[in-house]
mmCIF file of C-alpha atoms in Angstrom:
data_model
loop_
_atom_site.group_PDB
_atom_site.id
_atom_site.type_symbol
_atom_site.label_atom_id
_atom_site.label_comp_id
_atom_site.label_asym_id
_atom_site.label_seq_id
_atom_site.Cartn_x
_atom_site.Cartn_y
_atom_site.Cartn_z
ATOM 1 C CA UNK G 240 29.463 251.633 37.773
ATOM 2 C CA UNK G 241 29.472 254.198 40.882
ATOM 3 C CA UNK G 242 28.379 257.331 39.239
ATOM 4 C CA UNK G 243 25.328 258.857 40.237
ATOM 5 C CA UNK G 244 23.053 260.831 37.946
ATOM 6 C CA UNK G 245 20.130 263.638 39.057
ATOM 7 C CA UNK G 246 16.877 263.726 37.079
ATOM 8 C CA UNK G 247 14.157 266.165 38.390
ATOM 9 C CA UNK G 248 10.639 265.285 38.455
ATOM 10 C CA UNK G 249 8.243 266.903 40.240
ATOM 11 C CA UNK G 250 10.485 268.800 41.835
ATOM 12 C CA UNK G 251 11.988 265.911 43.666
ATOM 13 C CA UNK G 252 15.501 265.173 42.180
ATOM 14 C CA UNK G 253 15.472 261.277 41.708
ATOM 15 C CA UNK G 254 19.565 259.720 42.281
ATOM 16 C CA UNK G 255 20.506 256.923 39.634
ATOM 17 C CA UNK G 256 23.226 254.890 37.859
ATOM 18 C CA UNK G 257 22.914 254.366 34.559
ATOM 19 C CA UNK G 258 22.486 251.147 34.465
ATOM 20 C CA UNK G 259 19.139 251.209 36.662
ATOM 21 C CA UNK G 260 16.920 253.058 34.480
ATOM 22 C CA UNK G 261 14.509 250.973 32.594
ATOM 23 C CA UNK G 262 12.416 253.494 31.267
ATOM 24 C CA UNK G 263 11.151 255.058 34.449
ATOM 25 C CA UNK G 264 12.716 258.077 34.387
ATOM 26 C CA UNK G 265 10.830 258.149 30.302
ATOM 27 C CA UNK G 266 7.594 256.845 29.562
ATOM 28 C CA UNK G 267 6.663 255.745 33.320
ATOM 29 C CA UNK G 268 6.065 259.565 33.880
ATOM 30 C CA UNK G 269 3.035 259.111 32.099
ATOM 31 C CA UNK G 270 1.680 257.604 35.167
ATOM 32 C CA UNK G 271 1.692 260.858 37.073
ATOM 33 C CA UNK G 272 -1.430 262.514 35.363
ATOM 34 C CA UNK G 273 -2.767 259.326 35.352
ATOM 35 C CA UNK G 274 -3.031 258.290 38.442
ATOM 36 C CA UNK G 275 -4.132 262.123 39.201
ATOM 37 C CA UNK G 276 -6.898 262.023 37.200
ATOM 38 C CA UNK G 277 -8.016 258.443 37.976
ATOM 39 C CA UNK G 278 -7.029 257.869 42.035
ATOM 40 C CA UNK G 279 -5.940 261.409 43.129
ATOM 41 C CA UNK G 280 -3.579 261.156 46.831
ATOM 42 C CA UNK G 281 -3.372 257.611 48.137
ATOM 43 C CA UNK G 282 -1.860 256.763 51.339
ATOM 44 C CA UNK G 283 0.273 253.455 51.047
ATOM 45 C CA UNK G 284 1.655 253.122 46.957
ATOM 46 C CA UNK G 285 4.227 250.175 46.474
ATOM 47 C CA UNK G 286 6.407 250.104 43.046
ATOM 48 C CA UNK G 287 7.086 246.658 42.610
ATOM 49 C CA UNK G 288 10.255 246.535 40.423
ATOM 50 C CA UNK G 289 11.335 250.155 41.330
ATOM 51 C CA UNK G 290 14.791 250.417 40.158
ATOM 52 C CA UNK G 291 15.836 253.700 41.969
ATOM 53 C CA UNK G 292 11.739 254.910 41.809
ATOM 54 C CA UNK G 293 11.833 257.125 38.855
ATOM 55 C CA UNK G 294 7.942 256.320 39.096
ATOM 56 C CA UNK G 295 7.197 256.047 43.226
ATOM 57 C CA UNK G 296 9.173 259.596 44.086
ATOM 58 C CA UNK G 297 7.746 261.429 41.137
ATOM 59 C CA UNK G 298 4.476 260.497 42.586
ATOM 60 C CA UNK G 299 5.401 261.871 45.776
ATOM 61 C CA UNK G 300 6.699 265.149 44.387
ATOM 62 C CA UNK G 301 3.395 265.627 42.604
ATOM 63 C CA UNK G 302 1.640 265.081 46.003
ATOM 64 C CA UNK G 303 0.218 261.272 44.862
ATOM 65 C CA UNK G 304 1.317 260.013 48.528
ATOM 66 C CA UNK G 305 0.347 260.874 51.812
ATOM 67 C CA UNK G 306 1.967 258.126 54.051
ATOM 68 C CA UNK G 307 4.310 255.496 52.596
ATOM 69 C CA UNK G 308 5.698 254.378 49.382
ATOM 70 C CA UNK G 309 7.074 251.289 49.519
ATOM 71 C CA UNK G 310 9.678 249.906 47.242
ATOM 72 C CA UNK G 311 10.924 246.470 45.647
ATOM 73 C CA UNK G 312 13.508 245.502 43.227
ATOM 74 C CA UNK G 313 15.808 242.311 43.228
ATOM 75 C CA UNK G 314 18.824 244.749 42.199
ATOM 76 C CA UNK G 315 20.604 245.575 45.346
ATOM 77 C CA UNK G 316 22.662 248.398 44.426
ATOM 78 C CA UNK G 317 19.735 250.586 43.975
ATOM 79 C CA UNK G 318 19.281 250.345 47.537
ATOM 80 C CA UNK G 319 22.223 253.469 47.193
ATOM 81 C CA UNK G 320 20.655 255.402 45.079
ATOM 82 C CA UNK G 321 16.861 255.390 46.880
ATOM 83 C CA UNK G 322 18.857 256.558 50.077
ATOM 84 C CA UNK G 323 20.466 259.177 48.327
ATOM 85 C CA UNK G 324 17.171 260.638 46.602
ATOM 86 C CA UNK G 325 15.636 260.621 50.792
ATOM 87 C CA UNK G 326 18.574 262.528 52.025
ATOM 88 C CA UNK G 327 19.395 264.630 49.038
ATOM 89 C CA UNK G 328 15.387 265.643 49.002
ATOM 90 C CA UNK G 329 15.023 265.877 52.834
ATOM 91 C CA UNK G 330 12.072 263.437 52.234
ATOM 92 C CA UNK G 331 10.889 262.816 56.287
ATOM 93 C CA UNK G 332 6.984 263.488 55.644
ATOM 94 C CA UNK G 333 6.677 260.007 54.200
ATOM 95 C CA UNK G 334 8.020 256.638 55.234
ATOM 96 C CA UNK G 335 9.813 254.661 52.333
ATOM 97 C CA UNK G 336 10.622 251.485 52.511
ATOM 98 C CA UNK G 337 12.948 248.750 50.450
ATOM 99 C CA UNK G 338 12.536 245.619 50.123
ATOM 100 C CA UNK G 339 15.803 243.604 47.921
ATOM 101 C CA UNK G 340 14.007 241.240 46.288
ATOM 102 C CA UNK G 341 11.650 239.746 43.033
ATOM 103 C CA UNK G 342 9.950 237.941 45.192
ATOM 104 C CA UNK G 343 6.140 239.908 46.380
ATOM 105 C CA UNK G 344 5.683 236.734 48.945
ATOM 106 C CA UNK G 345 8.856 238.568 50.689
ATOM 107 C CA UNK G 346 7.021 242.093 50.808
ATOM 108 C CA UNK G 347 6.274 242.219 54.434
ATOM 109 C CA UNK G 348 3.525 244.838 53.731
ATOM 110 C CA UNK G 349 -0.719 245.071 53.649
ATOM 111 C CA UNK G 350 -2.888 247.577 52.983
ATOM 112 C CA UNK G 351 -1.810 248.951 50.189
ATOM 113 C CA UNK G 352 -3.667 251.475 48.256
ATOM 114 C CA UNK G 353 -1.904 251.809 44.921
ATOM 115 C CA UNK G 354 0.442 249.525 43.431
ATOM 116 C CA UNK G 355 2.707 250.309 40.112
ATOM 117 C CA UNK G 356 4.950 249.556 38.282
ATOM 118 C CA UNK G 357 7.496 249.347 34.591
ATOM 119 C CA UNK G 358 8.375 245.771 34.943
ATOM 120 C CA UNK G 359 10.426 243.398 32.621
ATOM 121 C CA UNK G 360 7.890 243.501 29.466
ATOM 122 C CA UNK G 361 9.337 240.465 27.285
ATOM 123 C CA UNK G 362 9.169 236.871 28.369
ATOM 124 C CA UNK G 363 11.995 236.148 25.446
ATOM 125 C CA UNK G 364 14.990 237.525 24.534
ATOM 126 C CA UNK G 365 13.643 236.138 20.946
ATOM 127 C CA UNK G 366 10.762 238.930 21.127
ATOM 128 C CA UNK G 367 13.525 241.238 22.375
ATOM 129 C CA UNK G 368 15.560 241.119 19.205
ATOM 130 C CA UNK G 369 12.302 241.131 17.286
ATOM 131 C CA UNK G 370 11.243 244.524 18.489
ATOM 132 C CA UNK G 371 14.645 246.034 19.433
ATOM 133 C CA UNK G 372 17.399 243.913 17.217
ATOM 134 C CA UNK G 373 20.151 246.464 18.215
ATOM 135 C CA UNK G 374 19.280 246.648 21.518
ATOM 136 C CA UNK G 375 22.340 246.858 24.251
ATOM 137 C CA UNK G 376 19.764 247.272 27.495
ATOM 138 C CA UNK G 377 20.766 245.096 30.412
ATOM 139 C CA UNK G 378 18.514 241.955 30.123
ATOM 140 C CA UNK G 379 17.792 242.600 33.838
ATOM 141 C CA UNK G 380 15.241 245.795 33.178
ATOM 142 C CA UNK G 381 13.256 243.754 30.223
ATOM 143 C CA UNK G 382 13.226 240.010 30.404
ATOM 144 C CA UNK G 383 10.738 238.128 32.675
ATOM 145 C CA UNK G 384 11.254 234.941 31.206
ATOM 146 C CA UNK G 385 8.357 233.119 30.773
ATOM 147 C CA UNK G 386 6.631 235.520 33.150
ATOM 148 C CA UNK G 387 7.818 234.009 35.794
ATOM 149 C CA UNK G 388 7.936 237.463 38.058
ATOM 150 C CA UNK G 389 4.755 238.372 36.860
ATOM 151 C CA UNK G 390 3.087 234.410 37.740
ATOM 152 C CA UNK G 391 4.490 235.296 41.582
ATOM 153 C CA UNK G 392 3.619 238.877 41.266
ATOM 154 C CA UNK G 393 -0.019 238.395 41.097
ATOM 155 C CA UNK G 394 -0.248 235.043 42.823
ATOM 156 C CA UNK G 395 1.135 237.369 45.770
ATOM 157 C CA UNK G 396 -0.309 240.787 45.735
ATOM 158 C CA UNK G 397 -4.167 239.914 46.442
ATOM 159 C CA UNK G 398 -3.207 239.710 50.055
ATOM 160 C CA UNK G 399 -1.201 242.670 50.333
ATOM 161 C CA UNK G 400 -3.917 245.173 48.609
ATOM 162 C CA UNK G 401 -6.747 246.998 50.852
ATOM 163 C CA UNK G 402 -9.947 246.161 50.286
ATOM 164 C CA UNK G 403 -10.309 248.675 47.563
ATOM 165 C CA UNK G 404 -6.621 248.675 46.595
ATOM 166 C CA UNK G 405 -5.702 248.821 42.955
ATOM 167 C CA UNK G 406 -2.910 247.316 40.839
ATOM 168 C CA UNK G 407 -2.102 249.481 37.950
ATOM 169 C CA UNK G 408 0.945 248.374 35.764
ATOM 170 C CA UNK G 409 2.765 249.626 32.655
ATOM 171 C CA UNK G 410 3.371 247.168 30.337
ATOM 172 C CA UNK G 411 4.933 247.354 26.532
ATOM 173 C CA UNK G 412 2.523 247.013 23.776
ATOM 174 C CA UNK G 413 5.118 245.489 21.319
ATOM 175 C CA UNK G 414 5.919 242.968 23.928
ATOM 176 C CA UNK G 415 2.615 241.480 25.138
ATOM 177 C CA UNK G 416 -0.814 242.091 25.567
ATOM 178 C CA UNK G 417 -3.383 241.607 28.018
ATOM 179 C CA UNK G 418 -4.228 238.056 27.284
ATOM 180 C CA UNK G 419 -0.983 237.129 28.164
ATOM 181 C CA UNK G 420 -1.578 238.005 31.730
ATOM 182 C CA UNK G 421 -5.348 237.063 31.791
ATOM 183 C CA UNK G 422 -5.398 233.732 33.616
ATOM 184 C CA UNK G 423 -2.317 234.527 36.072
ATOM 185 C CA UNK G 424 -5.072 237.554 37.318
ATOM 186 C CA UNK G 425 -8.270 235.655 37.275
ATOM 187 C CA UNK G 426 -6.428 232.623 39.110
ATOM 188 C CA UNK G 427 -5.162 235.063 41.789
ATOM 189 C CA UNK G 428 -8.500 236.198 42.629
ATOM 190 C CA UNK G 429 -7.712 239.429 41.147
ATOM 191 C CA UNK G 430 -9.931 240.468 38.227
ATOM 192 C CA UNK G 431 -9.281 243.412 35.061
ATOM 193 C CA UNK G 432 -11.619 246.342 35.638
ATOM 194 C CA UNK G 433 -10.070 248.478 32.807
ATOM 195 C CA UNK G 434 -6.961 248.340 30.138
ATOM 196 C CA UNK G 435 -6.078 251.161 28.277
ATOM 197 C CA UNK G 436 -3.160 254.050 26.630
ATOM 198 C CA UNK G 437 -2.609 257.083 26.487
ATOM 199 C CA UNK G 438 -3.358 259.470 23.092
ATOM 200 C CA UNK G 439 -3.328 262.461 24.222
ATOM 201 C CA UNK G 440 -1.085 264.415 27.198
ATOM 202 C CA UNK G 441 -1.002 267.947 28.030
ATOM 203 C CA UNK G 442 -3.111 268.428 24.956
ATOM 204 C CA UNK G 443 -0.842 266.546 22.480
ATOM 205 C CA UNK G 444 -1.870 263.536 20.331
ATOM 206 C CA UNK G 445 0.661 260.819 22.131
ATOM 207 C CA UNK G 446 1.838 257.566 20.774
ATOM 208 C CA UNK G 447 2.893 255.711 23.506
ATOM 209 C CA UNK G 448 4.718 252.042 23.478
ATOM 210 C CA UNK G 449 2.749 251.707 27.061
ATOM 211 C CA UNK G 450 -0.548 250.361 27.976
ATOM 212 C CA UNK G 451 -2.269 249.959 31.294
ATOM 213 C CA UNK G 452 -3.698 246.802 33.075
ATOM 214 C CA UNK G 453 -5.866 248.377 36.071
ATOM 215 C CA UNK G 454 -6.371 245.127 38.415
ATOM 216 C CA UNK G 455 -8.677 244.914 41.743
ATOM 217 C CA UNK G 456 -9.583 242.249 44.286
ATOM 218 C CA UNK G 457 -12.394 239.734 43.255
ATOM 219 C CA UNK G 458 -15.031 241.100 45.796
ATOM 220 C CA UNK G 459 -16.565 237.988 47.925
ATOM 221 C CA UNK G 460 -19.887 236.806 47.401
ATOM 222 C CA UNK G 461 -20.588 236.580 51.430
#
């Protein structure tokens, strides 16, 4: 699957396959006003499981990064499509960089501001037919089994964050909840400083299948 689709956002036209959109390019725009209302312009902003960065270059379009976004996702081929968002937006004001993998130990990165991120919400394709029995989406943009990205995820990121750096991801209400992740944070010497959704946007009562887990650093005692 070569094609290339264009979606606009933010005026920065994002370059996909069809196949690598797992709801960025949808409800992960709902991170834009939040993280403009909550953080305003951040420096360094890593999406961990990017895809082609529905979520990272809409943030840059809306003028969310300064310096660097930095990119991860253990699907090679959209390695294509983030290179042809850079040259078909002329993007040279900001560094980006990607890394190929599901691994955060292998993100060669620190001081990071901002991270985000749509990850793989179910940790069973059980749960998956549950909540979407017709489903045909590649098992590749939902299933963490067992958590098993999310366990590395966070026993990884604490040393990649700034000292105020902030972890805010997107995860599917249907599919988990917050006590699923709770002692994976707490034993990374992370700790939850807020979870919420969103009801209203742009002045619209809003029913969204996404909540938010907004993560910091455990602050030391000496």
């Amino acid at each position: 699957m070569n094609e290339f689709f264009i979606k606009k956002h933010n005026n920065v036209e994002v370059v996909f396959r069809k196949d690598e959109d797992g709801g960025g390019n949808e409800f992960g725009q709902e991170y834009i006003p939040i993280i403009s209302q909550k953080y305003g312009p951040l420096p360094k902003v890593y999406e961990w499981c990017s895809g082609p960065s529905f979520i990272g270059f809409s943030m840059y379009g809306a003028k969310l990064i300064t310096k660097k976004l930095i990119l991860s996702d253990i699907h090679s081929p959209v390695k294509d499509s983030i290179r042809e968002t850079i040259v078909h937006n002329k993007i040279k004001d900001i560094k980006v960089s990607f890394y190929n993998t599901d691994k955060v130990s292998q993100v060669n990165e620190n001081n990071i501001d901002l991270v985000v991120s749509n990850p793989p919400h179910f940790s069973g394709l059980s749960k998956v037919q549950e909540v979407y029995p017709n489903s045909k989406i590649d098992s590749r943009l939902i299933l963490d089994q067992d958590w098993k990205i999310h366990k590395e995820f966070f026993e990884n990121i604490h040393s990649k964050l700034s000292e105020n750096g902030v972890v805010l991801l997107q995860e599917n209400r249907y599919a988990s909840s917050v006590n699923d992740f709770r002692d994976m944070i707490e034993g990374a010497g992370l700790y939850i400083t807020d979870v919420f959704s969103i009801t209203n946007l742009n002045g619209k009562n809003y029913n969204s299948l996404a909540y938010y887990i907004e993560i910091k650093k455990k602050k030391s005692n000496f």
